[in-house]
PDB file of C-alpha atoms and ligand atoms in Angstrom:
ATOM      1  CA  MET A1394     -12.539  -5.499   5.722  1.00 93.00           C
ATOM      2  CA  ILE A1395     -14.638  -4.366   2.650  1.00 98.00           C
ATOM      3  CA  LYS A1396     -16.976  -6.622   0.449  1.00 98.00           C
ATOM      4  CA  ASP A1397     -18.695  -6.131  -2.758  1.00 98.00           C
ATOM      5  CA  LYS A1398     -17.010  -2.335  -3.425  1.00 98.00           C
ATOM      6  CA  SER A1399     -16.046  -0.913  -6.753  1.00 98.00           C
ATOM      7  CA  VAL A1400     -12.451   0.647  -6.063  1.00 99.00           C
ATOM      8  CA  ILE A1401      -9.814   2.065  -8.011  1.00 99.00           C
ATOM      9  CA  VAL A1402      -6.194   1.659  -6.706  1.00 99.00           C
ATOM     10  CA  THR A1403      -3.580   3.295  -8.562  1.00 98.00           C
ATOM     11  CA  GLY A1404       0.012   2.252  -8.754  1.00 98.00           C
ATOM     12  CA  ALA A1405      -1.196  -1.464  -8.708  1.00 98.00           C
ATOM     13  CA  ALA A1406       1.666  -2.830 -10.734  1.00 98.00           C
ATOM     14  CA  SER A1407       3.790  -3.006  -7.951  1.00 98.00           C
ATOM     15  CA  GLY A1408       4.433  -2.798  -4.097  1.00 98.00           C
ATOM     16  CA  ILE A1409       1.404  -1.618  -2.006  1.00 98.00           C
ATOM     17  CA  GLY A1410      -1.013  -0.942  -4.552  1.00 98.00           C
ATOM     18  CA  SER A1411      -0.304  -4.265  -5.748  1.00 98.00           C
ATOM     19  CA  ALA A1412      -0.781  -5.631  -2.648  1.00 98.00           C
ATOM     20  CA  CYS A1413      -4.126  -3.698  -1.794  1.00 98.00           C
ATOM     21  CA  ALA A1414      -5.558  -4.781  -5.201  1.00 98.00           C
ATOM     22  CA  ARG A1415      -5.043  -8.531  -3.907  1.00 98.00           C
ATOM     23  CA  GLN A1416      -6.587  -8.304  -0.710  1.00 98.00           C
ATOM     24  CA  LEU A1417      -9.362  -6.293  -2.526  1.00 98.00           C
ATOM     25  CA  LEU A1418     -10.161  -8.985  -5.280  1.00 98.00           C
ATOM     26  CA  ALA A1419      -9.887 -11.731  -2.602  1.00 98.00           C
ATOM     27  CA  ASP A1420     -12.383 -10.181  -0.366  1.00 98.00           C
ATOM     28  CA  GLY A1421     -15.021 -10.254  -3.283  1.00 98.00           C
ATOM     29  CA  ASN A1422     -14.383  -6.654  -4.440  1.00 98.00           C
ATOM     30  CA  ARG A1423     -14.173  -5.136  -7.833  1.00 98.00           C
ATOM     31  CA  VAL A1424     -11.061  -3.500  -8.665  1.00 98.00           C
ATOM     32  CA  VAL A1425      -9.741  -0.999 -11.754  1.00 99.00           C
ATOM     33  CA  ALA A1426      -6.428  -1.315 -11.169  1.00 98.00           C
ATOM     34  CA  VAL A1427      -4.509   2.145 -12.361  1.00 98.00           C
ATOM     35  CA  ASP A1428      -0.864   2.459 -13.379  1.00 98.00           C
ATOM     36  CA  LEU A1429       1.611   3.437 -16.172  1.00 98.00           C
ATOM     37  CA  ASP A1430       1.248   0.404 -18.324  1.00 96.00           C
ATOM     38  CA  ARG A1431      -0.668  -2.350 -19.357  1.00 97.00           C
ATOM     39  CA  GLU A1432       2.155  -4.811 -19.341  1.00 98.00           C
ATOM     40  CA  ARG A1433       3.466  -4.493 -15.808  1.00 98.00           C
ATOM     41  CA  LEU A1434      -0.431  -4.865 -14.459  1.00 98.00           C
ATOM     42  CA  SER A1435      -1.006  -7.689 -16.187  1.00 98.00           C
ATOM     43  CA  ALA A1436       2.326  -9.290 -15.498  1.00 98.00           C
ATOM     44  CA  GLU A1437       1.532  -8.415 -11.644  1.00 98.00           C
ATOM     45  CA  LEU A1438      -2.213  -9.149 -11.417  1.00 98.00           C
ATOM     46  CA  GLY A1439      -2.965 -11.530 -14.396  1.00 98.00           C
ATOM     47  CA  ASP A1440      -5.866 -10.763 -17.332  1.00 97.00           C
ATOM     48  CA  GLU A1441      -8.264  -8.577 -16.912  1.00 98.00           C
ATOM     49  CA  THR A1442     -11.913 -10.214 -15.373  1.00 98.00           C
ATOM     50  CA  ASP A1443     -15.039  -9.441 -14.716  1.00 98.00           C
ATOM     51  CA  ALA A1444     -13.814  -8.145 -11.341  1.00 98.00           C
ATOM     52  CA  LEU A1445     -10.766  -6.640 -12.616  1.00 98.00           C
ATOM     53  CA  LYS A1446      -9.975  -3.700 -15.213  1.00 98.00           C
ATOM     54  CA  PHE A1447      -7.071  -2.177 -16.318  1.00 98.00           C
ATOM     55  CA  THR A1448      -6.320   1.339 -16.922  1.00 98.00           C
ATOM     56  CA  ALA A1449      -2.593   2.402 -18.061  1.00 98.00           C
ATOM     57  CA  GLY A1450      -1.786   5.568 -18.023  1.00 98.00           C
ATOM     58  CA  ASP A1451      -0.119   8.972 -16.112  1.00 98.00           C
ATOM     59  CA  VAL A1452      -2.301   9.362 -12.956  1.00 98.00           C
ATOM     60  CA  ALA A1453      -0.917  13.196 -12.900  1.00 98.00           C
ATOM     61  CA  ARG A1454      -3.292  13.532 -16.389  1.00 98.00           C
ATOM     62  CA  THR A1455      -6.806  14.622 -16.254  1.00 98.00           C
ATOM     63  CA  ALA A1456      -7.464  12.155 -18.589  1.00 98.00           C
ATOM     64  CA  THR A1457      -6.403   9.067 -17.083  1.00 98.00           C
ATOM     65  CA  ALA A1458      -8.293   9.671 -14.087  1.00 98.00           C
ATOM     66  CA  ASP A1459     -11.360  10.444 -16.271  1.00 98.00           C
ATOM     67  CA  ARG A1460     -10.597   7.170 -18.108  1.00 98.00           C
ATOM     68  CA  ALA A1461     -10.330   5.172 -14.945  1.00 98.00           C
ATOM     69  CA  ALA A1462     -13.234   6.745 -13.340  1.00 98.00           C
ATOM     70  CA  LYS A1463     -15.449   5.762 -16.525  1.00 98.00           C
ATOM     71  CA  THR A1464     -13.785   2.248 -16.544  1.00 98.00           C
ATOM     72  CA  ALA A1465     -15.041   1.574 -13.144  1.00 98.00           C
ATOM     73  CA  VAL A1466     -18.554   3.081 -13.927  1.00 98.00           C
ATOM     74  CA  ASP A1467     -18.960   1.090 -17.407  1.00 98.00           C
ATOM     75  CA  ALA A1468     -17.806  -2.311 -15.738  1.00 98.00           C
ATOM     76  CA  PHE A1469     -19.238  -1.849 -12.063  1.00 98.00           C
ATOM     77  CA  TYR A1470     -21.775   0.942 -12.158  1.00 98.00           C
ATOM     78  CA  THR A1471     -20.648   2.580  -9.632  1.00 98.00           C
ATOM     79  CA  ILE A1472     -17.005   3.885  -7.741  1.00 98.00           C
ATOM     80  CA  ASP A1473     -17.449   3.284  -3.947  1.00 98.00           C
ATOM     81  CA  GLY A1474     -13.503   3.998  -3.097  1.00 98.00           C
ATOM     82  CA  LEU A1475     -10.209   5.043  -4.312  1.00 99.00           C
ATOM     83  CA  ALA A1476      -6.892   3.707  -2.823  1.00 99.00           C
ATOM     84  CA  HIS A1477      -4.078   6.047  -4.410  1.00 99.00           C
ATOM     85  CA  PHE A1478      -0.809   4.993  -4.309  1.00 98.00           C
ATOM     86  CA  ALA A1479       1.002   5.584  -7.341  1.00 98.00           C
ATOM     87  CA  ALA A1480       3.915   8.043  -6.904  1.00 98.00           C
ATOM     88  CA  ALA A1481       7.348   8.867  -8.124  1.00 97.00           C
ATOM     89  CA  HIS A1482      10.527   9.055  -5.481  1.00 95.00           C
ATOM     90  CA  SER A1483      13.298  11.299  -5.642  1.00 95.00           C
ATOM     91  CA  LYS A1484      16.122  10.910  -3.843  1.00 93.00           C
ATOM     92  CA  LEU A1485      18.425  13.821  -5.111  1.00 95.00           C
ATOM     93  CA  ASN A1486      19.463  16.343  -2.430  1.00 95.00           C
ATOM     94  CA  TRP A1487      18.941  19.763  -2.530  1.00 95.00           C
ATOM     95  CA  GLU A1488      21.919  20.803  -4.758  1.00 95.00           C
ATOM     96  CA  SER A1489      20.813  18.049  -7.335  1.00 95.00           C
ATOM     97  CA  ALA A1490      17.078  18.780  -7.415  1.00 95.00           C
ATOM     98  CA  ASP A1491      16.433  21.378 -10.007  1.00 97.00           C
ATOM     99  CA  GLU A1492      13.266  22.964 -11.311  1.00 98.00           C
ATOM    100  CA  ASP A1493      12.495  19.830 -13.981  1.00 98.00           C
ATOM    101  CA  GLU A1494      12.784  17.265 -11.049  1.00 97.00           C
ATOM    102  CA  PHE A1495      10.753  19.176  -8.485  1.00 97.00           C
ATOM    103  CA  ASN A1496       7.933  20.240 -11.122  1.00 98.00           C
ATOM    104  CA  ARG A1497       7.812  16.059 -12.027  1.00 98.00           C
ATOM    105  CA  ILE A1498       7.625  14.990  -8.637  1.00 98.00           C
ATOM    106  CA  LEU A1499       5.013  17.613  -7.289  1.00 98.00           C
ATOM    107  CA  SER A1500       2.925  16.638 -10.508  1.00 98.00           C
ATOM    108  CA  THR A1501       2.553  13.186  -9.938  1.00 98.00           C
ATOM    109  CA  ASN A1502       2.862  12.809  -6.585  1.00 98.00           C
ATOM    110  CA  VAL A1503       0.312  15.912  -5.771  1.00 98.00           C
ATOM    111  CA  THR A1504      -1.422  16.848  -8.765  1.00 98.00           C
ATOM    112  CA  GLY A1505      -2.085  12.799  -9.506  1.00 98.00           C
ATOM    113  CA  SER A1506      -3.219  13.045  -6.232  1.00 99.00           C
ATOM    114  CA  PHE A1507      -6.037  15.623  -6.724  1.00 99.00           C
ATOM    115  CA  LEU A1508      -6.885  14.463 -10.065  1.00 99.00           C
ATOM    116  CA  MET A1509      -7.528  11.048  -9.219  1.00 99.00           C
ATOM    117  CA  ALA A1510      -9.421  12.032  -6.283  1.00 99.00           C
ATOM    118  CA  LYS A1511     -11.788  14.943  -7.994  1.00 98.00           C
ATOM    119  CA  ALA A1512     -12.390  11.911 -10.905  1.00 99.00           C
ATOM    120  CA  ALA A1513     -13.416   9.942  -8.203  1.00 99.00           C
ATOM    121  CA  ALA A1514     -15.733  12.165  -6.018  1.00 98.00           C
ATOM    122  CA  LYS A1515     -17.732  13.809  -9.499  1.00 98.00           C
ATOM    123  CA  VAL A1516     -18.952  10.186  -9.970  1.00 98.00           C
ATOM    124  CA  MET A1517     -19.990   9.640  -5.906  1.00 98.00           C
ATOM    125  CA  ILE A1518     -21.588  12.624  -6.231  1.00 98.00           C
ATOM    126  CA  ASP A1519     -23.174  12.682  -9.248  1.00 98.00           C
ATOM    127  CA  GLN A1520     -24.150   8.897  -7.803  1.00 98.00           C
ATOM    128  CA  GLY A1521     -25.133   9.894  -4.370  1.00 98.00           C
ATOM    129  CA  VAL A1522     -22.289   7.161  -2.958  1.00 98.00           C
ATOM    130  CA  LYS A1523     -20.867   7.870   0.465  1.00 98.00           C
ATOM    131  CA  GLY A1524     -17.457   6.745  -0.925  1.00 98.00           C
ATOM    132  CA  ALA A1525     -13.953   6.934   0.886  1.00 98.00           C
ATOM    133  CA  MET A1526     -10.653   7.442  -0.422  1.00 98.00           C
ATOM    134  CA  VAL A1527      -7.230   6.816   0.915  1.00 99.00           C
ATOM    135  CA  LEU A1528      -4.184   9.308  -0.551  1.00 98.00           C
ATOM    136  CA  THR A1529      -0.660   8.130   0.509  1.00 98.00           C
ATOM    137  CA  ALA A1530       1.945  10.473   2.250  1.00 98.00           C
ATOM    138  CA  SER A1531       5.360   9.245   3.952  1.00 96.00           C
ATOM    139  CA  GLY A1532       6.795   8.969   6.972  1.00 91.00           C
ATOM    140  CA  GLY A1533       9.264  11.517   5.488  1.00 87.00           C
ATOM    141  CA  VAL A1534       6.737  14.377   6.215  1.00 88.00           C
ATOM    142  CA  LEU A1535       7.593  13.976   9.695  1.00 81.00           C
ATOM    143  CA  MET A1536      11.179  13.869   9.579  1.00 82.00           C
ATOM    144  CA  GLY A1537      11.857  15.513   6.584  1.00 86.00           C
ATOM    145  CA  GLY A1538      14.253  14.394   4.101  1.00 88.00           C
ATOM    146  CA  THR A1539      17.546  15.300   2.494  1.00 89.00           C
ATOM    147  CA  GLY A1540      18.132  12.387   0.164  1.00 87.00           C
ATOM    148  CA  GLU A1541      20.894  10.743   1.968  1.00 84.00           C
ATOM    149  CA  ASN A1542      21.335   6.641   1.462  1.00 79.00           C
ATOM    150  CA  GLY A1543      18.768   6.696  -1.263  1.00 79.00           C
ATOM    151  CA  ARG A1544      15.793   7.693   0.695  1.00 84.00           C
ATOM    152  CA  GLY A1545      13.537  10.954  -0.512  1.00 90.00           C
ATOM    153  CA  GLY A1546      14.766  14.143  -1.105  1.00 94.00           C
ATOM    154  CA  PRO A1547      13.003  17.448  -0.712  1.00 96.00           C
ATOM    155  CA  ALA A1548      10.949  17.306  -3.825  1.00 97.00           C
ATOM    156  CA  TYR A1549       9.388  13.698  -2.930  1.00 96.00           C
ATOM    157  CA  THR A1550       9.223  14.853   0.778  1.00 96.00           C
ATOM    158  CA  THR A1551       7.638  18.219   0.120  1.00 97.00           C
ATOM    159  CA  SER A1552       5.174  16.428  -2.250  1.00 98.00           C
ATOM    160  CA  LYS A1553       4.112  14.260   0.394  1.00 97.00           C
ATOM    161  CA  GLY A1554       3.274  17.119   2.650  1.00 97.00           C
ATOM    162  CA  GLY A1555       1.298  18.252  -0.092  1.00 98.00           C
ATOM    163  CA  VAL A1556      -0.643  15.057  -0.083  1.00 98.00           C
ATOM    164  CA  LEU A1557      -1.146  15.590   3.731  1.00 98.00           C
ATOM    165  CA  VAL A1558      -3.013  19.235   3.044  1.00 98.00           C
ATOM    166  CA  LEU A1559      -4.976  18.295   0.152  1.00 98.00           C
ATOM    167  CA  VAL A1560      -6.324  15.294   1.888  1.00 98.00           C
ATOM    168  CA  ARG A1561      -7.720  17.578   4.490  1.00 98.00           C
ATOM    169  CA  THR A1562      -8.810  20.232   2.076  1.00 98.00           C
ATOM    170  CA  LEU A1563     -10.861  17.324   0.043  1.00 98.00           C
ATOM    171  CA  ALA A1564     -12.272  16.033   3.267  1.00 98.00           C
ATOM    172  CA  LYS A1565     -13.604  19.571   4.041  1.00 98.00           C
ATOM    173  CA  SER A1566     -14.972  19.818   0.722  1.00 98.00           C
ATOM    174  CA  TRP A1567     -16.395  16.372   0.048  1.00 98.00           C
ATOM    175  CA  GLY A1568     -17.569  16.013   3.846  1.00 98.00           C
ATOM    176  CA  LYS A1569     -21.265  17.223   3.604  1.00 98.00           C
ATOM    177  CA  TYR A1570     -22.008  14.072   0.741  1.00 98.00           C
ATOM    178  CA  GLY A1571     -20.869  12.135   3.309  1.00 98.00           C
ATOM    179  CA  ILE A1572     -17.366  11.524   1.440  1.00 98.00           C
ATOM    180  CA  ARG A1573     -14.346  10.345   3.425  1.00 99.00           C
ATOM    181  CA  VAL A1574     -10.942  11.353   2.642  1.00 99.00           C
ATOM    182  CA  ASN A1575      -7.765  10.062   4.561  1.00 98.00           C
ATOM    183  CA  ALA A1576      -4.124   9.535   4.608  1.00 98.00           C
ATOM    184  CA  ILE A1577      -1.739   6.440   5.445  1.00 98.00           C
ATOM    185  CA  SER A1578       2.062   7.828   5.896  1.00 97.00           C
ATOM    186  CA  PRO A1579       3.713   4.474   5.670  1.00 96.00           C
ATOM    187  CA  GLY A1580       7.485   4.624   7.058  1.00 94.00           C
ATOM    188  CA  VAL A1581       9.864   2.084   5.016  1.00 94.00           C
ATOM    189  CA  VAL A1582       8.266  -0.656   3.051  1.00 96.00           C
ATOM    190  CA  LYS A1583      10.375  -3.394   1.331  1.00 95.00           C
ATOM    191  CA  THR A1584       8.960  -2.560  -2.150  1.00 95.00           C
ATOM    192  CA  ALA A1585      10.483  -1.507  -5.789  1.00 94.00           C
ATOM    193  CA  MET A1586      10.624   2.026  -4.243  1.00 93.00           C
ATOM    194  CA  THR A1587      13.202   1.450  -1.575  1.00 91.00           C
ATOM    195  CA  SER A1588      15.297  -1.000  -3.763  1.00 90.00           C
ATOM    196  CA  GLU A1589      17.585   1.255  -3.998  1.00 82.00           C
ATOM    197  CA  TYR A1590      18.062   2.771  -0.302  1.00 85.00           C
ATOM    198  CA  SER A1591      21.520   1.478   0.570  1.00 86.00           C
ATOM    199  CA  ASP A1592      21.413  -1.571   3.465  1.00 89.00           C
ATOM    200  CA  GLU A1593      22.458   1.269   6.236  1.00 88.00           C
ATOM    201  CA  ALA A1594      19.128   3.034   5.289  1.00 86.00           C
ATOM    202  CA  MET A1595      17.363  -0.076   5.484  1.00 90.00           C
ATOM    203  CA  GLU A1596      19.007  -1.184   8.870  1.00 93.00           C
ATOM    204  CA  GLY A1597      18.938   2.494  10.098  1.00 89.00           C
ATOM    205  CA  ALA A1598      14.695   2.400   8.848  1.00 89.00           C
ATOM    206  CA  ALA A1599      14.091  -1.409  11.004  1.00 94.00           C
ATOM    207  CA  ALA A1600      16.342  -0.394  13.915  1.00 93.00           C
ATOM    208  CA  ARG A1601      14.242   3.297  14.101  1.00 90.00           C
ATOM    209  CA  ALA A1602      10.935   1.190  14.208  1.00 94.00           C
ATOM    210  CA  ALA A1603       9.663   0.095  17.825  1.00 94.00           C
ATOM    211  CA  LEU A1604       9.039  -3.374  15.857  1.00 96.00           C
ATOM    212  CA  GLY A1605      12.222  -3.485  15.217  1.00 95.00           C
ATOM    213  CA  ARG A1606      12.324  -4.372  11.342  1.00 96.00           C
ATOM    214  CA  VAL A1607      10.698  -2.590   7.878  1.00 96.00           C
ATOM    215  CA  SER A1608       7.258  -2.921   6.668  1.00 97.00           C
ATOM    216  CA  GLN A1609       5.674  -5.183   4.032  1.00 97.00           C
ATOM    217  CA  PRO A1610       3.361  -3.768   1.179  1.00 98.00           C
ATOM    218  CA  GLU A1611       0.383  -5.898   2.528  1.00 98.00           C
ATOM    219  CA  GLU A1612       0.314  -4.519   6.090  1.00 98.00           C
ATOM    220  CA  GLN A1613       0.184  -1.104   4.401  1.00 98.00           C
ATOM    221  CA  ALA A1614      -2.703  -2.167   2.269  1.00 98.00           C
ATOM    222  CA  ALA A1615      -4.704  -3.573   5.205  1.00 98.00           C
ATOM    223  CA  ALA A1616      -4.600  -0.247   6.925  1.00 98.00           C
ATOM    224  CA  ALA A1617      -5.948   1.534   3.616  1.00 98.00           C
ATOM    225  CA  ILE A1618      -8.369  -1.186   3.366  1.00 98.00           C
ATOM    226  CA  TRP A1619      -9.528  -0.669   6.641  1.00 98.00           C
ATOM    227  CA  LEU A1620      -9.838   3.478   6.357  1.00 98.00           C
ATOM    228  CA  LEU A1621     -12.234   2.680   3.148  1.00 98.00           C
ATOM    229  CA  SER A1622     -14.404   0.128   5.442  1.00 98.00           C
ATOM    230  CA  ASP A1623     -17.348   1.422   7.353  1.00 98.00           C
ATOM    231  CA  GLU A1624     -15.597   0.386  10.500  1.00 98.00           C
ATOM    232  CA  ALA A1625     -13.471   3.955   9.897  1.00 98.00           C
ATOM    233  CA  GLY A1626     -17.135   5.884   9.242  1.00 98.00           C
ATOM    234  CA  PHE A1627     -16.205   8.776  11.501  1.00 98.00           C
ATOM    235  CA  ILE A1628     -13.139   9.152  10.218  1.00 98.00           C
ATOM    236  CA  THR A1629     -11.944  11.945   7.538  1.00 98.00           C
ATOM    237  CA  GLY A1630      -9.027  14.684   6.851  1.00 98.00           C
ATOM    238  CA  GLU A1631      -7.089  12.358   9.095  1.00 98.00           C
ATOM    239  CA  ASN A1632      -3.238  10.759   8.773  1.00 97.00           C
ATOM    240  CA  THR A1633      -1.828   7.381   9.943  1.00 96.00           C
ATOM    241  CA  ASN A1634       1.300   6.732  10.460  1.00 95.00           C
ATOM    242  CA  ILE A1635       2.288   3.246   9.682  1.00 96.00           C
ATOM    243  CA  ASN A1636       5.546   2.728  10.653  1.00 94.00           C
ATOM    244  CA  GLY A1637       5.925   0.243  13.463  1.00 95.00           C
ATOM    245  CA  GLY A1638       6.789   2.638  15.951  1.00 93.00           C
ATOM    246  CA  ALA A1639       9.425   4.592  14.177  1.00 89.00           C
ATOM    247  CA  ALA A1640      10.879   7.354  16.357  1.00 66.00           C
ATOM    248  CA  PHE A1641      10.501   9.898  14.048  1.00 53.00           C
ATOM    249  CA  GLY A1642      12.478  13.359  14.599  1.00 45.00           C
TER     250      GLY A1642
HETATM  251  N1  NAD B1022       7.620   2.366   0.212  1.00 83.03           N
HETATM  252  C1  NAD B1022       8.191   2.858   0.916  1.00 83.03           C
HETATM  253  O1  NAD B1022       9.055   2.882   1.854  1.00 83.03           O
HETATM  254  C2  NAD B1022       7.121   3.921   0.768  1.00 83.03           C
HETATM  255  C3  NAD B1022       6.823   4.723   2.052  1.00 83.03           C
HETATM  256  C4  NAD B1022       6.745   5.920   2.489  1.00 83.03           C
HETATM  257  C5  NAD B1022       5.513   6.117   1.194  1.00 83.03           C
HETATM  258  N2  NAD B1022       5.580   5.445   0.310  1.00 83.03           N
HETATM  259  C6  NAD B1022       4.666   5.629  -0.669  1.00 83.03           C
HETATM  260  O2  NAD B1022       3.945   4.466  -1.117  1.00 83.03           O
HETATM  261  C7  NAD B1022       3.024   4.359  -2.032  1.00 83.03           C
HETATM  262  C8  NAD B1022       3.717   3.136  -2.535  1.00 83.03           C
HETATM  263  O3  NAD B1022       4.975   3.147  -2.985  1.00 83.03           O
HETATM  264  P1  NAD B1022       5.334   1.290  -3.341  1.00 83.03           P
HETATM  265  O4  NAD B1022       6.421   1.622  -2.378  1.00 83.03           O
HETATM  266  O5  NAD B1022       4.220   0.587  -3.107  1.00 83.03           O
HETATM  267  O6  NAD B1022       5.673   2.112  -4.689  1.00 83.03           O
HETATM  268  P2  NAD B1022       6.288   1.127  -6.578  1.00 83.03           P
HETATM  269  O7  NAD B1022       7.719   1.966  -6.823  1.00 83.03           O
HETATM  270  O8  NAD B1022       6.580  -0.224  -5.467  1.00 83.03           O
HETATM  271  O9  NAD B1022       4.979   1.204  -6.542  1.00 83.03           O
HETATM  272  C9  NAD B1022       4.509   2.394  -6.803  1.00 83.03           C
HETATM  273  C10 NAD B1022       3.879   2.317  -8.538  1.00 83.03           C
HETATM  274  O10 NAD B1022       3.287   3.601  -8.976  1.00 83.03           O
HETATM  275  C11 NAD B1022       3.362   4.025 -10.276  1.00 83.03           C
HETATM  276  N3  NAD B1022       3.437   5.092 -10.790  1.00 83.03           N
HETATM  277  C12 NAD B1022       4.723   5.758 -10.747  1.00 83.03           C
HETATM  278  N4  NAD B1022       4.242   7.103 -11.269  1.00 83.03           N
HETATM  279  C13 NAD B1022       3.017   6.901 -11.914  1.00 83.03           C
HETATM  280  C14 NAD B1022       1.900   7.700 -12.535  1.00 83.03           C
HETATM  281  N5  NAD B1022       2.703   9.086 -13.211  1.00 83.03           N
HETATM  282  N6  NAD B1022       1.213   7.552 -13.178  1.00 83.03           N
HETATM  283  C15 NAD B1022       0.083   6.094 -12.693  1.00 83.03           C
HETATM  284  N7  NAD B1022       1.237   5.154 -12.262  1.00 83.03           N
HETATM  285  C16 NAD B1022       2.412   5.438 -11.651  1.00 83.03           C
HETATM  286  C17 NAD B1022       4.675   2.856 -10.705  1.00 83.03           C
HETATM  287  O11 NAD B1022       4.717   2.449 -11.985  1.00 83.03           O
HETATM  288  C18 NAD B1022       4.401   1.483  -9.231  1.00 83.03           C
HETATM  289  O12 NAD B1022       3.812   0.654 -10.308  1.00 83.03           O
HETATM  290  C19 NAD B1022       3.642   5.747  -2.633  1.00 83.03           C
HETATM  291  O13 NAD B1022       2.902   6.762  -2.770  1.00 83.03           O
HETATM  292  C20 NAD B1022       4.981   6.041  -1.870  1.00 83.03           C
HETATM  293  O14 NAD B1022       5.599   7.491  -1.965  1.00 83.03           O
HETATM  294  C21 NAD B1022       6.186   4.419  -0.154  1.00 83.03           C
END
């Protein structure tokens, strides 16, 4: 648990990001919630308050990342954490995925992760804040993804592999400032992103997990929040699989 911190949460209008923003607010933190549009942020999280500010925009644009960081500094003076969940899914298989699809997914998922982390780190480094960040990869990194049954295809799983390398790289770059950067790799979670999965894919995912079920978004959010906390103070550059003991491979 963390308390009384200023945290930027992306992808906050849905799924894991929404669960994370709600938990952080319930625990007495201040949140800048980021997603593509303001209406969906309001619909999901309610109106802005003293502890909740919105930044609408595409995380793969420098302007959005910088605006989110500025919103946090203007409203809450600093940034203690980044919980970055915003991502685009692609179920296209290798034959259907083309240049545009690959570029779109890599841009949102890899460039977006980099720009959000960079904008937060600049504030942390300037202010001497020993902050923490969590970026989101995927179980698909371990098992690969062909795009069958609505599941992630090559563009999506490749982008999430990129996030893991980015996490290790940024952890090395910013360790000297006391800034920690980690990844979570969710297994299958019941959110809008998996709403297109076939019943067979959902049942298969549950069967593969030792716990015999798919995950709820709150379980992913809780792990991300723990990685942001001081209890995880000597963990950086790591990936945590949160998949209920799924036997990937
Ligand atoms: N749901 C799963 O089974 C699962 C599994 C592995 C990894 N993940 C990862 O977990 C994270 C959260 O996924 P989720 O299941 O909550 O998905 P979701 O679709 O419910 O939420 C994702 C949110 O990100 C936002 N978003 C997408 N592109 C954006 C952009 N360019 N700029 C700003 N916001 C953008 C969407 O509007 C949406 O609100 C993602 O990184 C996803 O890849 C999810």
